[in-house]
Amino acid sequence: MFRPPSILLRRPLLKPSRLNSPTSLRAAYVHSEPASFNPRFQRKVTGWTSPWKLLIGFTPVFTFGLGTWQIYRLQWKLKLIEELEDQISKPPMDLPRIINTGALPDFEWRRVTVKGIWDHAHSVLIGPKVKDNEGGYNLVTPLKRSDASTIIVDRGFVKKDRAEAARENSDPETRIDGEVEVTGMLRLQPKSNSFTPDNQPEKGLWYWPDIPQLVEHAGGSYAGVQPVLVEALDHRDIGQHLADMKRGVPIGRPPKVDLRNEHTTYAVIWFVPVIS
């Protein structure tokens, strides 16, 4: 028995008599859209005040401000280094018996000369530190002067394997007795960072040169210990420098300003986003 194709038996969506109706045409057009269409997923048009656009627009202004601030900091640092180098270039001066701490800021980085006898009993090792790829400590020793006053002196770096002998002054090769003369640089209280542990003088652990603690350790103000720190200067050539370091002789600081100055690098970093 013959069967007509099933497609011929399907019922039309719209009756022929209504296909020419405008309303029917509009309905057919609407229902012909894909089934996955959903107005809720239409792209949202945002204005110029969206958070991302504000952030992108404000970033160059912010970085330009930071770069300009670094330029001002650079000018300030260069002027400070120039002033300190002028201080270093002046002839060494003698320290008075009683030091006026109120006047110290005007003399920081000034070269001074002190004479006296090392108080080895109150020497301390501050560190650990690294110098010329060698681990070690800075040896700090009070210097007792003939006028009954005492000056705290950072004598310089000592290798780790020689540090304890230097502190006790027990090595016959480097032992120092009698009066000495030291040329150094007058310094105010150095700053410690947040990663530096607190000193523990009662345990003999010193991590940074806290001047008030060093003064108390050396006998305090009643013993005539002055609240200043003198960093010994090293004028030796490189050959003598290395030979003395190997022997365990303290190596002082170089006679120059070593302030950190990276403001030029920071300024470039902040100006790059503005240029690009």
XYZ file of C-alpha atoms in Angstrom:
276
model
C 0.000 0.000 0.000
C 1.400 3.367 -0.990
C 2.155 5.847 1.826
C 2.838 9.459 1.070
C 6.059 10.833 2.524
C 5.597 11.877 6.114
C 6.835 15.357 5.364
C 3.809 15.871 3.188
C 1.540 15.001 6.092
C 2.973 17.567 8.444
C 0.697 20.311 9.463
C 1.851 23.725 8.302
C 2.861 26.156 11.027
C 0.452 28.739 9.680
C -2.655 28.322 7.716
C -2.322 29.410 4.104
C -5.129 31.868 4.549
C -3.189 33.699 7.263
C 0.310 33.723 5.763
C -0.313 37.048 4.040
C -1.345 38.761 7.282
C 1.222 41.377 8.539
C 0.715 40.234 12.124
C 1.430 36.644 11.164
C 4.582 37.659 9.309
C 5.920 39.522 12.324
C 5.145 36.531 14.559
C 6.900 34.173 12.181
C 9.986 36.451 12.133
C 10.158 36.594 15.940
C 9.868 32.837 16.336
C 12.504 32.222 13.711
C 15.361 33.498 16.024
C 17.742 30.879 17.438
C 16.529 29.090 20.516
C 19.686 29.980 22.414
C 19.028 33.710 22.169
C 18.481 35.356 25.555
C 18.323 39.136 26.024
C 19.862 38.805 29.502
C 23.215 37.832 27.917
C 23.432 40.863 25.685
C 26.724 42.808 26.094
C 26.299 45.578 28.562
C 27.340 48.974 27.251
C 29.243 50.893 29.909
C 30.001 54.570 30.125
C 33.381 56.298 30.465
C 33.060 56.223 34.277
C 33.488 52.462 34.640
C 36.033 51.418 37.351
C 38.434 49.882 34.845
C 38.471 52.952 32.642
C 39.021 55.202 35.651
C 41.895 52.999 36.794
C 43.538 52.952 33.371
C 43.091 56.700 32.990
C 44.459 57.523 36.449
C 47.516 55.218 36.280
C 49.671 57.530 34.081
C 48.889 60.482 36.349
C 49.802 58.483 39.445
C 53.063 57.123 38.016
C 54.028 60.568 36.695
C 53.579 61.965 40.203
C 55.771 59.230 41.692
C 58.443 59.779 39.052
C 58.466 63.534 39.730
C 58.761 62.870 43.464
C 61.787 60.625 42.814
C 63.421 63.440 40.838
C 63.031 65.749 43.850
C 64.437 62.994 46.088
C 67.385 62.571 43.731
C 68.198 66.288 43.893
C 67.966 66.197 47.684
C 70.236 63.122 47.914
C 72.849 64.597 45.591
C 72.935 67.786 47.635
C 73.256 65.775 50.847
C 76.133 63.701 49.428
C 77.878 66.889 48.313
C 77.560 68.351 51.823
C 78.851 65.157 53.440
C 81.794 64.929 51.064
C 82.627 68.491 52.022
C 82.572 67.406 55.679
C 84.927 64.507 54.966
C 87.352 66.733 53.070
C 87.901 68.938 56.114
C 90.951 68.279 58.344
C 90.371 65.914 61.294
C 89.368 67.636 64.521
C 89.855 66.649 68.140
C 86.805 65.677 70.172
C 86.236 67.588 73.419
C 86.059 65.753 76.732
C 82.307 66.326 77.051
C 80.462 66.189 73.760
C 77.421 68.396 73.201
C 74.925 65.989 71.662
C 72.761 68.900 70.490
C 75.528 70.018 68.125
C 76.284 66.543 66.765
C 74.056 66.787 63.642
C 76.275 69.623 62.370
C 79.380 67.437 62.652
C 78.177 64.041 61.443
C 80.539 62.512 58.857
C 83.274 64.856 60.053
C 86.701 63.281 60.422
C 88.005 63.208 63.985
C 91.151 62.022 65.752
C 91.050 60.296 69.134
C 93.852 58.934 71.327
C 93.641 56.478 74.177
C 93.883 52.887 75.337
C 91.547 50.164 74.113
C 89.152 48.806 76.727
C 89.209 45.217 75.446
C 87.096 43.987 78.357
C 84.082 45.765 76.874
C 84.662 44.958 73.188
C 81.682 43.544 71.287
C 81.182 41.860 67.931
C 78.322 43.249 65.834
C 76.915 41.194 63.024
C 77.091 38.893 61.189
C 78.319 40.916 58.201
C 79.937 40.279 54.831
C 82.934 42.110 53.365
C 84.844 41.139 50.222
C 82.914 37.843 50.136
C 84.106 37.006 53.651
C 81.766 36.436 56.585
C 82.555 38.099 59.883
C 81.714 40.843 62.361
C 82.447 44.477 63.127
C 84.629 44.910 66.206
C 83.504 47.764 68.468
C 85.772 48.744 71.361
C 85.631 51.658 73.848
C 88.701 53.906 73.749
C 89.651 55.336 77.151
C 91.241 58.762 76.811
C 93.656 60.478 79.166
C 91.019 63.069 80.123
C 88.906 60.335 81.789
C 86.381 60.214 78.946
C 85.643 57.238 76.697
C 84.708 57.131 73.001
C 82.960 54.180 71.352
C 84.933 53.189 68.241
C 83.848 50.841 65.465
C 87.266 49.487 64.551
C 86.021 47.685 61.440
C 85.453 44.260 59.963
C 87.084 41.069 61.270
C 86.826 37.622 59.669
C 84.647 35.133 61.502
C 87.473 32.733 62.329
C 89.521 35.598 63.805
C 86.725 37.588 65.421
C 86.768 36.122 68.929
C 90.535 36.445 69.245
C 90.311 40.064 68.093
C 87.587 40.806 70.626
C 89.641 39.340 73.474
C 92.912 40.808 72.145
C 94.405 37.368 72.679
C 96.176 36.805 69.345
C 99.907 37.541 69.819
C 100.190 38.503 66.144
C 97.546 41.242 66.314
C 97.535 42.074 70.025
C 97.435 45.822 70.770
C 98.477 47.285 74.123
C 99.318 50.832 75.057
C 98.099 54.118 73.596
C 96.790 54.283 70.041
C 95.653 57.088 67.759
C 92.585 56.550 65.603
C 91.286 58.683 62.747
C 87.639 58.046 62.127
C 84.322 59.445 61.043
C 81.849 60.855 63.534
C 78.463 59.196 63.220
C 75.059 59.604 64.815
C 72.791 56.726 65.750
C 72.638 54.252 62.822
C 69.165 52.999 61.932
C 68.132 49.377 62.003
C 65.537 47.896 59.680
C 62.508 45.808 60.578
C 64.394 42.578 59.854
C 67.230 43.271 62.320
C 66.814 41.413 65.627
C 67.044 43.227 68.931
C 70.418 43.222 70.644
C 70.831 40.952 73.663
C 73.789 42.419 75.564
C 73.303 40.016 78.477
C 73.977 37.136 76.080
C 76.714 38.894 74.148
C 74.580 39.088 70.996
C 74.852 42.361 69.084
C 73.182 42.772 65.695
C 73.430 46.529 65.173
C 75.285 49.442 66.850
C 72.721 50.828 69.286
C 74.740 53.701 70.792
C 72.835 53.993 74.114
C 73.245 50.247 74.687
C 76.952 50.390 73.818
C 77.414 53.316 76.203
C 75.765 51.410 79.046
C 77.783 48.300 78.243
C 81.024 50.335 78.472
C 80.146 51.831 81.868
C 77.565 54.506 81.132
C 77.705 58.269 81.384
C 78.913 58.056 85.010
C 82.101 56.457 83.685
C 82.548 59.288 81.183
C 81.410 57.304 78.116
C 80.308 59.762 75.433
C 77.132 59.046 73.413
C 78.822 59.065 69.996
C 80.197 56.509 67.582
C 83.435 56.926 65.662
C 83.934 54.660 62.651
C 87.632 54.017 62.047
C 88.841 54.863 58.536
C 90.974 52.543 56.435
C 93.643 54.156 54.241
C 95.526 50.957 53.328
C 96.109 49.839 49.765
C 94.324 46.741 48.505
C 97.299 44.454 49.072
C 97.769 45.456 52.714
C 94.022 45.442 53.152
C 93.705 41.779 52.147
C 96.790 40.717 54.098
C 95.539 42.358 57.309
C 92.085 40.864 56.861
C 93.610 37.407 56.620
C 95.586 38.017 59.831
C 92.495 39.171 61.725
C 93.296 42.900 61.848
C 90.112 45.038 61.889
C 89.459 46.712 58.528
C 87.865 50.153 58.860
C 85.512 51.832 56.452
C 86.735 53.671 53.322
C 87.034 57.471 53.642
C 84.068 58.264 51.425
C 80.308 58.727 51.566
C 78.478 55.469 50.871
C 74.865 56.610 51.066
C 72.512 54.531 48.975
C 71.246 56.507 45.973
C 68.869 54.690 43.606
C 66.396 57.507 42.972
C 67.385 57.713 39.272
C 66.415 54.059 38.788
C 63.142 54.561 40.634
C 62.323 57.650 38.546
C 62.865 55.706 35.303
C 60.655 52.869 36.562
C 57.782 55.271 37.299
C 58.142 57.321 34.105
C 58.112 54.287 31.748
C 54.306 53.706 32.023
C 53.732 57.391 31.200
C 55.958 57.278 28.105
C 54.548 53.982 26.878
